[in-house]
């Protein structure tokens, strides 16, 4: 499983020494495209010690949830149904890997800070990644030949390959429509319905125009994967990996996946669903309503009228629960109810009413005071 014969190959992902990385704060050029970082131990020290031998010794008795792929090594996710799993010890995982007839377990997304406190106490964090924005550190252990579904994450990712190797098949964020994501407001909304190794181009015709990139990440290397990049991951051998996810700034991910996320029910009902996932951080940097209003105006300026409408509604619903803006926000929600209803239909709203909506949002957030 090394190539995707139905798709054109756009070339390998760039490889670069980790020492050249620099800061990964908002706006960093390094957050535009994936890159494989060689000499990974220059980024941090501790996780590279988490080899199979070390894990047996340090946390071998810890029981963690393990899942089994299908006979072809692939994991199949369905909305509303969790993968079958059972607790096994870390030592048993490696014992079964050594048995040619043993089960091909995978331990996926094990939250180090919650489930493995012995390791968390030793943890250091990668150079260049803003520490205050890291929201998850996970351990991954995979059997040879296992393959994740094609999906994207809405956070930036530094993926450190401690032992073994993994191959990533990658598509840029602009591929969203051609990769047929799952239904919005479901657990599958970030998963592609396209089988990369056996695509049905009759059902998914747009996929036939896509080109992919590939990155094999070996032990001691790390993959920097910006938010919203599509990726499918295949384990080449017994694999131990550790990844760091951190919140992306909205200005680094103005892409189709982000615009679609603004249409989700959670975001439209409460701005907190957006601010807990992304950094808005405009000039004010202290008030999410101000910053979200600036973003809504930007979305309108660049012609993303549907996204601008969805975000504006989220701002007004949040402002309606704020005492000093409650009455005016409620009035505006009623005044713009037709636009809110149009979000549930196909097509794009006309620019003029969206611009009026955004202007009203800017006015109501500015009326709260504190903005010059």
mmCIF file of C-alpha atoms in Angstrom:
data_model
loop_
_atom_site.group_PDB
_atom_site.id
_atom_site.type_symbol
_atom_site.label_atom_id
_atom_site.label_comp_id
_atom_site.label_asym_id
_atom_site.label_seq_id
_atom_site.Cartn_x
_atom_site.Cartn_y
_atom_site.Cartn_z
ATOM 1 C CA UNK A 1 0.000 0.000 0.000
ATOM 2 C CA UNK A 2 2.353 2.678 -1.241
ATOM 3 C CA UNK A 3 0.690 4.503 -4.142
ATOM 4 C CA UNK A 4 -2.790 5.730 -5.079
ATOM 5 C CA UNK A 5 -3.196 4.655 -8.708
ATOM 6 C CA UNK A 6 -6.472 6.530 -9.270
ATOM 7 C CA UNK A 7 -4.940 9.903 -8.392
ATOM 8 C CA UNK A 8 -2.070 11.928 -9.778
ATOM 9 C CA UNK A 9 0.970 12.313 -7.568
ATOM 10 C CA UNK A 10 1.906 15.906 -6.749
ATOM 11 C CA UNK A 11 5.237 14.946 -5.189
ATOM 12 C CA UNK A 12 6.678 14.164 -1.780
ATOM 13 C CA UNK A 13 6.319 16.462 1.184
ATOM 14 C CA UNK A 14 9.347 18.665 1.793
ATOM 15 C CA UNK A 15 11.867 17.435 4.330
ATOM 16 C CA UNK A 16 13.658 19.995 6.457
ATOM 17 C CA UNK A 17 15.955 19.927 9.519
ATOM 18 C CA UNK A 18 14.005 20.616 12.701
ATOM 19 C CA UNK A 19 16.484 23.327 13.640
ATOM 20 C CA UNK A 20 15.225 25.452 10.733
ATOM 21 C CA UNK A 21 11.620 25.442 11.907
ATOM 22 C CA UNK A 22 11.423 28.632 13.963
ATOM 23 C CA UNK A 23 8.291 29.868 15.724
ATOM 24 C CA UNK A 24 4.895 28.345 14.937
ATOM 25 C CA UNK A 25 2.953 31.302 16.253
ATOM 26 C CA UNK A 26 0.018 32.639 14.239
ATOM 27 C CA UNK A 27 1.020 33.754 10.767
ATOM 28 C CA UNK A 28 4.114 31.557 10.532
ATOM 29 C CA UNK A 29 4.870 30.604 6.902
ATOM 30 C CA UNK A 30 5.523 27.065 8.192
ATOM 31 C CA UNK A 31 1.763 26.675 8.845
ATOM 32 C CA UNK A 32 0.892 26.776 5.145
ATOM 33 C CA UNK A 33 1.943 23.273 4.046
ATOM 34 C CA UNK A 34 3.046 20.011 5.692
ATOM 35 C CA UNK A 35 6.734 19.422 6.232
ATOM 36 C CA UNK A 36 8.696 16.438 7.556
ATOM 37 C CA UNK A 37 11.158 17.562 10.213
ATOM 38 C CA UNK A 38 14.306 15.503 10.382
ATOM 39 C CA UNK A 39 16.390 15.331 13.551
ATOM 40 C CA UNK A 40 13.233 15.442 15.643
ATOM 41 C CA UNK A 41 15.015 15.332 19.024
ATOM 42 C CA UNK A 42 15.987 18.962 18.443
ATOM 43 C CA UNK A 43 12.322 19.848 18.988
ATOM 44 C CA UNK A 44 11.999 18.230 22.437
ATOM 45 C CA UNK A 45 13.715 15.493 24.411
ATOM 46 C CA UNK A 46 11.319 13.296 26.351
ATOM 47 C CA UNK A 47 8.950 11.693 23.848
ATOM 48 C CA UNK A 48 11.790 10.167 21.839
ATOM 49 C CA UNK A 49 12.549 7.962 24.857
ATOM 50 C CA UNK A 50 9.095 6.345 24.667
ATOM 51 C CA UNK A 51 10.250 3.339 22.680
ATOM 52 C CA UNK A 52 8.515 -0.041 23.031
ATOM 53 C CA UNK A 53 11.155 -1.140 25.554
ATOM 54 C CA UNK A 54 10.719 2.013 27.632
ATOM 55 C CA UNK A 55 6.907 1.824 27.556
ATOM 56 C CA UNK A 56 6.977 -1.805 28.752
ATOM 57 C CA UNK A 57 9.114 -0.775 31.683
ATOM 58 C CA UNK A 58 7.404 2.501 32.579
ATOM 59 C CA UNK A 59 3.696 1.840 31.911
ATOM 60 C CA UNK A 60 3.505 -1.811 30.866
ATOM 61 C CA UNK A 61 0.742 -2.572 33.354
ATOM 62 C CA UNK A 62 -1.487 0.331 32.324
ATOM 63 C CA UNK A 63 -4.729 -0.797 30.674
ATOM 64 C CA UNK A 64 -5.841 1.373 27.761
ATOM 65 C CA UNK A 65 -8.688 1.151 25.252
ATOM 66 C CA UNK A 66 -7.605 -0.768 22.145
ATOM 67 C CA UNK A 67 -9.430 -1.189 18.839
ATOM 68 C CA UNK A 68 -9.162 -3.669 15.999
ATOM 69 C CA UNK A 69 -9.264 -2.694 12.310
ATOM 70 C CA UNK A 70 -11.077 -4.687 9.663
ATOM 71 C CA UNK A 71 -9.413 -7.636 7.891
ATOM 72 C CA UNK A 72 -7.923 -5.215 5.342
ATOM 73 C CA UNK A 73 -6.321 -3.134 8.104
ATOM 74 C CA UNK A 74 -8.730 -0.218 7.625
ATOM 75 C CA UNK A 75 -10.869 1.418 10.270
ATOM 76 C CA UNK A 76 -14.446 2.067 9.217
ATOM 77 C CA UNK A 77 -16.241 4.840 11.071
ATOM 78 C CA UNK A 78 -19.997 5.287 11.026
ATOM 79 C CA UNK A 79 -21.901 8.278 12.423
ATOM 80 C CA UNK A 80 -23.383 7.506 15.798
ATOM 81 C CA UNK A 81 -21.478 4.255 16.307
ATOM 82 C CA UNK A 82 -18.309 4.027 18.351
ATOM 83 C CA UNK A 83 -15.571 1.634 17.329
ATOM 84 C CA UNK A 84 -15.547 -1.627 19.245
ATOM 85 C CA UNK A 85 -12.805 -1.505 21.825
ATOM 86 C CA UNK A 86 -11.587 -3.208 24.966
ATOM 87 C CA UNK A 87 -8.960 -2.451 27.609
ATOM 88 C CA UNK A 88 -5.612 -4.172 27.231
ATOM 89 C CA UNK A 89 -2.293 -3.573 28.936
ATOM 90 C CA UNK A 90 0.542 -1.826 27.150
ATOM 91 C CA UNK A 91 2.671 -4.947 27.616
ATOM 92 C CA UNK A 92 0.000 -7.116 26.022
ATOM 93 C CA UNK A 93 -0.037 -4.840 22.969
ATOM 94 C CA UNK A 94 3.653 -5.502 22.359
ATOM 95 C CA UNK A 95 3.292 -9.212 23.182
ATOM 96 C CA UNK A 96 0.559 -9.561 20.573
ATOM 97 C CA UNK A 97 2.625 -7.632 18.045
ATOM 98 C CA UNK A 98 5.421 -10.198 18.512
ATOM 99 C CA UNK A 99 2.996 -13.063 17.800
ATOM 100 C CA UNK A 100 2.482 -13.565 14.030
ATOM 101 C CA UNK A 101 -1.037 -14.826 14.750
ATOM 102 C CA UNK A 102 -1.850 -12.279 17.423
ATOM 103 C CA UNK A 103 -4.559 -9.607 17.102
ATOM 104 C CA UNK A 104 -3.533 -6.413 15.322
ATOM 105 C CA UNK A 105 -4.432 -3.902 18.039
ATOM 106 C CA UNK A 106 -4.297 -0.140 17.772
ATOM 107 C CA UNK A 107 -4.235 2.240 20.728
ATOM 108 C CA UNK A 108 -5.496 5.487 19.262
ATOM 109 C CA UNK A 109 -5.427 8.991 20.674
ATOM 110 C CA UNK A 110 -4.499 8.031 24.244
ATOM 111 C CA UNK A 111 -4.600 11.308 26.184
ATOM 112 C CA UNK A 112 -1.210 11.322 27.893
ATOM 113 C CA UNK A 113 -1.988 13.958 30.515
ATOM 114 C CA UNK A 114 -5.217 12.217 31.612
ATOM 115 C CA UNK A 115 -4.536 8.509 31.122
ATOM 116 C CA UNK A 116 -0.766 8.174 31.582
ATOM 117 C CA UNK A 117 0.240 10.506 34.438
ATOM 118 C CA UNK A 118 3.614 8.754 34.810
ATOM 119 C CA UNK A 119 4.524 9.893 31.309
ATOM 120 C CA UNK A 120 2.839 13.278 31.631
ATOM 121 C CA UNK A 121 5.048 14.126 34.600
ATOM 122 C CA UNK A 122 8.116 13.794 32.352
ATOM 123 C CA UNK A 123 6.646 15.515 29.313
ATOM 124 C CA UNK A 124 8.323 18.407 27.592
ATOM 125 C CA UNK A 125 6.868 20.348 24.695
ATOM 126 C CA UNK A 126 8.116 21.010 21.175
ATOM 127 C CA UNK A 127 10.184 24.087 20.502
ATOM 128 C CA UNK A 128 8.362 26.661 18.426
ATOM 129 C CA UNK A 129 4.839 25.527 19.325
ATOM 130 C CA UNK A 130 3.020 28.088 21.535
ATOM 131 C CA UNK A 131 2.713 26.186 24.813
ATOM 132 C CA UNK A 132 -0.451 27.989 25.906
ATOM 133 C CA UNK A 133 -2.268 26.857 22.756
ATOM 134 C CA UNK A 134 -1.548 23.121 23.068
ATOM 135 C CA UNK A 135 -4.845 21.424 23.886
ATOM 136 C CA UNK A 136 -3.957 17.722 23.567
ATOM 137 C CA UNK A 137 -0.952 15.413 23.726
ATOM 138 C CA UNK A 138 -1.690 11.868 22.562
ATOM 139 C CA UNK A 139 0.082 8.523 22.401
ATOM 140 C CA UNK A 140 -0.609 6.288 19.378
ATOM 141 C CA UNK A 141 0.423 2.641 19.051
ATOM 142 C CA UNK A 142 -0.409 0.777 15.854
ATOM 143 C CA UNK A 143 0.018 -2.647 14.312
ATOM 144 C CA UNK A 144 1.648 -3.003 10.889
ATOM 145 C CA UNK A 145 -0.663 -2.458 7.943
ATOM 146 C CA UNK A 146 -3.353 -0.510 9.779
ATOM 147 C CA UNK A 147 -4.875 2.463 7.972
ATOM 148 C CA UNK A 148 -6.895 5.371 9.339
ATOM 149 C CA UNK A 149 -9.826 6.864 7.419
ATOM 150 C CA UNK A 150 -9.113 9.907 5.284
ATOM 151 C CA UNK A 151 -9.956 12.928 7.427
ATOM 152 C CA UNK A 152 -8.899 16.391 8.540
ATOM 153 C CA UNK A 153 -8.390 17.922 11.979
ATOM 154 C CA UNK A 154 -9.314 21.491 12.875
ATOM 155 C CA UNK A 155 -6.140 21.955 14.918
ATOM 156 C CA UNK A 156 -2.492 22.206 13.967
ATOM 157 C CA UNK A 157 -0.563 18.989 14.586
ATOM 158 C CA UNK A 158 3.054 18.118 15.329
ATOM 159 C CA UNK A 159 3.270 14.342 14.903
ATOM 160 C CA UNK A 160 6.427 12.766 16.365
ATOM 161 C CA UNK A 161 7.279 9.270 15.130
ATOM 162 C CA UNK A 162 9.072 7.577 18.020
ATOM 163 C CA UNK A 163 9.381 4.023 16.707
ATOM 164 C CA UNK A 164 8.546 2.407 13.365
ATOM 165 C CA UNK A 165 7.296 4.476 10.439
ATOM 166 C CA UNK A 166 4.044 5.810 9.045
ATOM 167 C CA UNK A 167 3.058 7.011 5.592
ATOM 168 C CA UNK A 168 0.712 9.980 5.213
ATOM 169 C CA UNK A 169 -1.359 10.525 2.068
ATOM 170 C CA UNK A 170 -2.221 14.215 1.968
ATOM 171 C CA UNK A 171 -4.645 16.538 0.193
ATOM 172 C CA UNK A 172 -4.840 20.315 0.706
ATOM 173 C CA UNK A 173 -7.783 21.955 2.488
ATOM 174 C CA UNK A 174 -9.213 23.177 -0.823
ATOM 175 C CA UNK A 175 -10.052 19.541 -1.695
ATOM 176 C CA UNK A 176 -13.043 19.473 0.655
ATOM 177 C CA UNK A 177 -15.864 19.251 -1.900
ATOM 178 C CA UNK A 178 -14.009 16.706 -4.042
ATOM 179 C CA UNK A 179 -13.443 14.470 -1.002
ATOM 180 C CA UNK A 180 -17.141 14.331 -0.077
ATOM 181 C CA UNK A 181 -17.037 14.891 3.695
ATOM 182 C CA UNK A 182 -19.618 13.271 5.922
ATOM 183 C CA UNK A 183 -22.817 15.070 6.884
ATOM 184 C CA UNK A 184 -22.498 18.294 8.844
ATOM 185 C CA UNK A 185 -23.333 18.093 12.563
ATOM 186 C CA UNK A 186 -22.330 14.436 12.787
ATOM 187 C CA UNK A 187 -19.255 12.684 14.100
ATOM 188 C CA UNK A 188 -18.300 11.988 10.479
ATOM 189 C CA UNK A 189 -18.297 15.567 9.195
ATOM 190 C CA UNK A 190 -14.489 15.587 9.039
ATOM 191 C CA UNK A 191 -14.244 12.166 7.345
ATOM 192 C CA UNK A 192 -14.062 11.617 3.582
ATOM 193 C CA UNK A 193 -16.422 9.154 1.907
ATOM 194 C CA UNK A 194 -13.812 8.457 -0.796
ATOM 195 C CA UNK A 195 -11.824 5.199 -0.603
ATOM 196 C CA UNK A 196 -8.400 6.334 -1.790
ATOM 197 C CA UNK A 197 -7.278 2.824 -2.704
ATOM 198 C CA UNK A 198 -10.487 1.821 -4.480
ATOM 199 C CA UNK A 199 -12.420 4.992 -5.309
ATOM 200 C CA UNK A 200 -15.878 4.870 -6.832
ATOM 201 C CA UNK A 201 -15.617 7.765 -9.270
ATOM 202 C CA UNK A 202 -19.183 7.235 -10.412
ATOM 203 C CA UNK A 203 -20.452 8.131 -6.934
ATOM 204 C CA UNK A 204 -17.631 10.615 -6.251
ATOM 205 C CA UNK A 205 -16.720 12.075 -9.652
ATOM 206 C CA UNK A 206 -15.013 15.227 -8.349
ATOM 207 C CA UNK A 207 -12.363 13.098 -6.644
ATOM 208 C CA UNK A 208 -10.927 12.072 -9.995
ATOM 209 C CA UNK A 209 -9.330 15.481 -10.497
ATOM 210 C CA UNK A 210 -7.340 15.431 -7.274
ATOM 211 C CA UNK A 211 -3.594 15.154 -6.751
ATOM 212 C CA UNK A 212 -2.050 13.867 -3.557
ATOM 213 C CA UNK A 213 1.224 14.321 -1.735
ATOM 214 C CA UNK A 214 2.968 11.703 0.341
ATOM 215 C CA UNK A 215 5.179 11.754 3.420
ATOM 216 C CA UNK A 216 6.828 8.788 5.088
ATOM 217 C CA UNK A 217 7.779 9.700 8.647
ATOM 218 C CA UNK A 218 10.487 7.507 10.144
ATOM 219 C CA UNK A 219 11.592 7.019 13.740
ATOM 220 C CA UNK A 220 13.174 10.216 15.055
ATOM 221 C CA UNK A 221 11.266 12.430 12.610
ATOM 222 C CA UNK A 222 8.150 14.558 12.975
ATOM 223 C CA UNK A 223 5.450 15.756 10.604
ATOM 224 C CA UNK A 224 4.168 19.299 10.932
ATOM 225 C CA UNK A 225 0.582 19.132 9.646
ATOM 226 C CA UNK A 226 -1.394 22.392 9.474
ATOM 227 C CA UNK A 227 -5.082 22.461 10.358
ATOM 228 C CA UNK A 228 -7.620 21.248 7.776
ATOM 229 C CA UNK A 229 -5.138 19.279 5.652
ATOM 230 C CA UNK A 230 -6.733 15.951 4.683
ATOM 231 C CA UNK A 231 -4.676 12.907 5.618
ATOM 232 C CA UNK A 232 -4.881 9.140 5.611
ATOM 233 C CA UNK A 233 -2.213 7.331 7.622
ATOM 234 C CA UNK A 234 -0.800 3.842 7.081
ATOM 235 C CA UNK A 235 1.477 2.118 9.613
ATOM 236 C CA UNK A 236 4.380 0.362 7.963
ATOM 237 C CA UNK A 237 5.399 -1.647 11.033
ATOM 238 C CA UNK A 238 4.825 -1.667 14.791
ATOM 239 C CA UNK A 239 4.508 2.032 15.429
ATOM 240 C CA UNK A 240 4.724 4.325 18.451
ATOM 241 C CA UNK A 241 3.880 7.988 17.901
ATOM 242 C CA UNK A 242 3.148 11.051 20.018
ATOM 243 C CA UNK A 243 1.298 14.051 18.681
ATOM 244 C CA UNK A 244 0.689 17.582 19.908
ATOM 245 C CA UNK A 245 -2.471 19.391 18.801
ATOM 246 C CA UNK A 246 -2.794 23.133 19.266
ATOM 247 C CA UNK A 247 -5.423 25.743 18.485
ATOM 248 C CA UNK A 248 -5.072 27.441 15.127
ATOM 249 C CA UNK A 249 -5.555 31.143 14.533
ATOM 250 C CA UNK A 250 -8.468 31.745 12.186
ATOM 251 C CA UNK A 251 -6.270 33.772 9.839
ATOM 252 C CA UNK A 252 -4.175 30.628 9.226
ATOM 253 C CA UNK A 253 -7.164 28.512 8.193
ATOM 254 C CA UNK A 254 -9.583 30.534 6.069
ATOM 255 C CA UNK A 255 -10.357 27.467 3.978
ATOM 256 C CA UNK A 256 -13.466 25.480 2.941
ATOM 257 C CA UNK A 257 -13.409 23.245 6.024
ATOM 258 C CA UNK A 258 -13.380 26.252 8.340
ATOM 259 C CA UNK A 259 -16.176 27.971 6.402
ATOM 260 C CA UNK A 260 -18.233 24.792 6.654
ATOM 261 C CA UNK A 261 -17.572 24.528 10.382
ATOM 262 C CA UNK A 262 -19.127 27.957 10.867
ATOM 263 C CA UNK A 263 -22.375 26.449 9.562
ATOM 264 C CA UNK A 264 -22.489 23.815 12.295
ATOM 265 C CA UNK A 265 -25.307 23.985 14.804
ATOM 266 C CA UNK A 266 -22.916 24.295 17.751
ATOM 267 C CA UNK A 267 -21.163 27.369 16.337
ATOM 268 C CA UNK A 268 -24.372 29.077 15.240
ATOM 269 C CA UNK A 269 -25.930 28.654 18.676
ATOM 270 C CA UNK A 270 -23.006 29.870 20.765
ATOM 271 C CA UNK A 271 -19.796 31.643 19.885
ATOM 272 C CA UNK A 272 -18.016 29.605 22.575
ATOM 273 C CA UNK A 273 -17.949 26.587 20.245
ATOM 274 C CA UNK A 274 -15.699 28.623 17.940
ATOM 275 C CA UNK A 275 -13.540 30.372 20.517
ATOM 276 C CA UNK A 276 -12.780 27.119 22.342
ATOM 277 C CA UNK A 277 -11.380 25.632 19.122
ATOM 278 C CA UNK A 278 -9.697 28.565 17.381
ATOM 279 C CA UNK A 279 -7.781 31.696 18.262
ATOM 280 C CA UNK A 280 -9.629 34.781 17.030
ATOM 281 C CA UNK A 281 -7.199 37.312 18.499
ATOM 282 C CA UNK A 282 -7.697 40.579 16.638
ATOM 283 C CA UNK A 283 -6.367 43.924 17.771
ATOM 284 C CA UNK A 284 -8.440 43.859 20.926
ATOM 285 C CA UNK A 285 -7.344 40.353 21.854
ATOM 286 C CA UNK A 286 -9.514 40.434 24.988
ATOM 287 C CA UNK A 287 -13.116 40.233 23.792
ATOM 288 C CA UNK A 288 -14.336 37.368 21.661
ATOM 289 C CA UNK A 289 -17.408 39.305 20.458
ATOM 290 C CA UNK A 290 -15.224 42.108 19.102
ATOM 291 C CA UNK A 291 -12.834 39.690 17.454
ATOM 292 C CA UNK A 292 -15.616 37.561 15.977
ATOM 293 C CA UNK A 293 -17.282 40.671 14.558
ATOM 294 C CA UNK A 294 -14.003 41.649 12.885
ATOM 295 C CA UNK A 295 -13.823 38.153 11.405
ATOM 296 C CA UNK A 296 -17.424 38.364 10.145
ATOM 297 C CA UNK A 297 -16.571 41.639 8.430
ATOM 298 C CA UNK A 298 -13.502 40.062 6.835
ATOM 299 C CA UNK A 299 -15.552 37.102 5.595
ATOM 300 C CA UNK A 300 -18.004 39.517 4.000
ATOM 301 C CA UNK A 301 -15.161 41.499 2.422
ATOM 302 C CA UNK A 302 -13.729 38.379 0.749
ATOM 303 C CA UNK A 303 -17.100 37.205 -0.510
ATOM 304 C CA UNK A 304 -17.716 34.376 1.963
ATOM 305 C CA UNK A 305 -21.289 35.551 2.496
ATOM 306 C CA UNK A 306 -22.666 32.260 3.765
ATOM 307 C CA UNK A 307 -19.925 31.953 6.399
ATOM 308 C CA UNK A 308 -20.287 35.642 7.304
ATOM 309 C CA UNK A 309 -24.008 35.124 7.867
ATOM 310 C CA UNK A 310 -23.498 32.051 10.041
ATOM 311 C CA UNK A 311 -20.874 33.740 12.194
ATOM 312 C CA UNK A 312 -22.971 36.897 12.524
ATOM 313 C CA UNK A 313 -25.904 34.842 13.791
ATOM 314 C CA UNK A 314 -23.631 33.172 16.325
ATOM 315 C CA UNK A 315 -22.444 36.573 17.537
ATOM 316 C CA UNK A 316 -26.007 37.870 17.895
ATOM 317 C CA UNK A 317 -27.196 34.768 19.762
ATOM 318 C CA UNK A 318 -24.243 35.113 22.125
ATOM 319 C CA UNK A 319 -24.825 38.865 22.524
ATOM 320 C CA UNK A 320 -28.495 38.168 23.282
ATOM 321 C CA UNK A 321 -27.339 36.411 26.462
ATOM 322 C CA UNK A 322 -25.190 39.413 27.472
ATOM 323 C CA UNK A 323 -27.151 41.932 29.573
ATOM 324 C CA UNK A 324 -25.931 45.161 27.954
ATOM 325 C CA UNK A 325 -26.623 43.920 24.400
ATOM 326 C CA UNK A 326 -29.497 41.506 24.984
ATOM 327 C CA UNK A 327 -32.351 43.700 23.761
ATOM 328 C CA UNK A 328 -30.640 45.012 20.609
ATOM 329 C CA UNK A 329 -29.272 41.603 19.662
ATOM 330 C CA UNK A 330 -32.734 40.087 19.982
ATOM 331 C CA UNK A 331 -34.169 42.785 17.730
ATOM 332 C CA UNK A 332 -31.501 42.125 15.099
ATOM 333 C CA UNK A 333 -32.085 38.374 15.202
ATOM 334 C CA UNK A 334 -35.724 38.976 14.410
ATOM 335 C CA UNK A 335 -34.903 41.544 11.741
ATOM 336 C CA UNK A 336 -32.531 39.176 9.963
ATOM 337 C CA UNK A 337 -34.551 35.981 10.486
ATOM 338 C CA UNK A 338 -34.849 35.406 6.732
ATOM 339 C CA UNK A 339 -31.069 35.247 6.383
ATOM 340 C CA UNK A 340 -30.834 32.816 9.293
ATOM 341 C CA UNK A 341 -33.426 30.584 7.648
ATOM 342 C CA UNK A 342 -31.540 30.660 4.343
ATOM 343 C CA UNK A 343 -28.540 28.964 5.970
ATOM 344 C CA UNK A 344 -30.464 25.711 5.994
ATOM 345 C CA UNK A 345 -30.898 25.800 2.228
ATOM 346 C CA UNK A 346 -28.499 25.321 -0.648
ATOM 347 C CA UNK A 347 -27.023 28.291 -2.443
ATOM 348 C CA UNK A 348 -25.471 31.552 -1.333
ATOM 349 C CA UNK A 349 -27.241 34.544 0.195
ATOM 350 C CA UNK A 350 -27.168 37.804 -1.780
ATOM 351 C CA UNK A 351 -24.399 40.202 -0.728
ATOM 352 C CA UNK A 352 -26.475 43.255 0.205
ATOM 353 C CA UNK A 353 -28.463 41.814 3.140
ATOM 354 C CA UNK A 354 -25.357 40.058 4.438
ATOM 355 C CA UNK A 355 -23.412 43.322 4.418
ATOM 356 C CA UNK A 356 -26.255 45.006 6.324
ATOM 357 C CA UNK A 357 -26.247 42.140 8.836
ATOM 358 C CA UNK A 358 -22.495 42.429 9.377
ATOM 359 C CA UNK A 359 -22.762 46.205 9.794
ATOM 360 C CA UNK A 360 -25.441 45.661 12.441
ATOM 361 C CA UNK A 361 -23.245 43.132 14.213
ATOM 362 C CA UNK A 362 -20.318 45.549 14.226
ATOM 363 C CA UNK A 363 -22.574 48.225 15.696
ATOM 364 C CA UNK A 364 -24.013 46.079 18.471
ATOM 365 C CA UNK A 365 -20.617 44.744 19.560
ATOM 366 C CA UNK A 366 -19.072 48.226 19.497
ATOM 367 C CA UNK A 367 -21.925 49.531 21.645
ATOM 368 C CA UNK A 368 -20.663 47.406 24.520
ATOM 369 C CA UNK A 369 -17.820 49.898 25.029
ATOM 370 C CA UNK A 370 -14.101 49.344 25.271
ATOM 371 C CA UNK A 371 -13.407 49.658 21.564
ATOM 372 C CA UNK A 372 -11.955 52.840 20.177
#
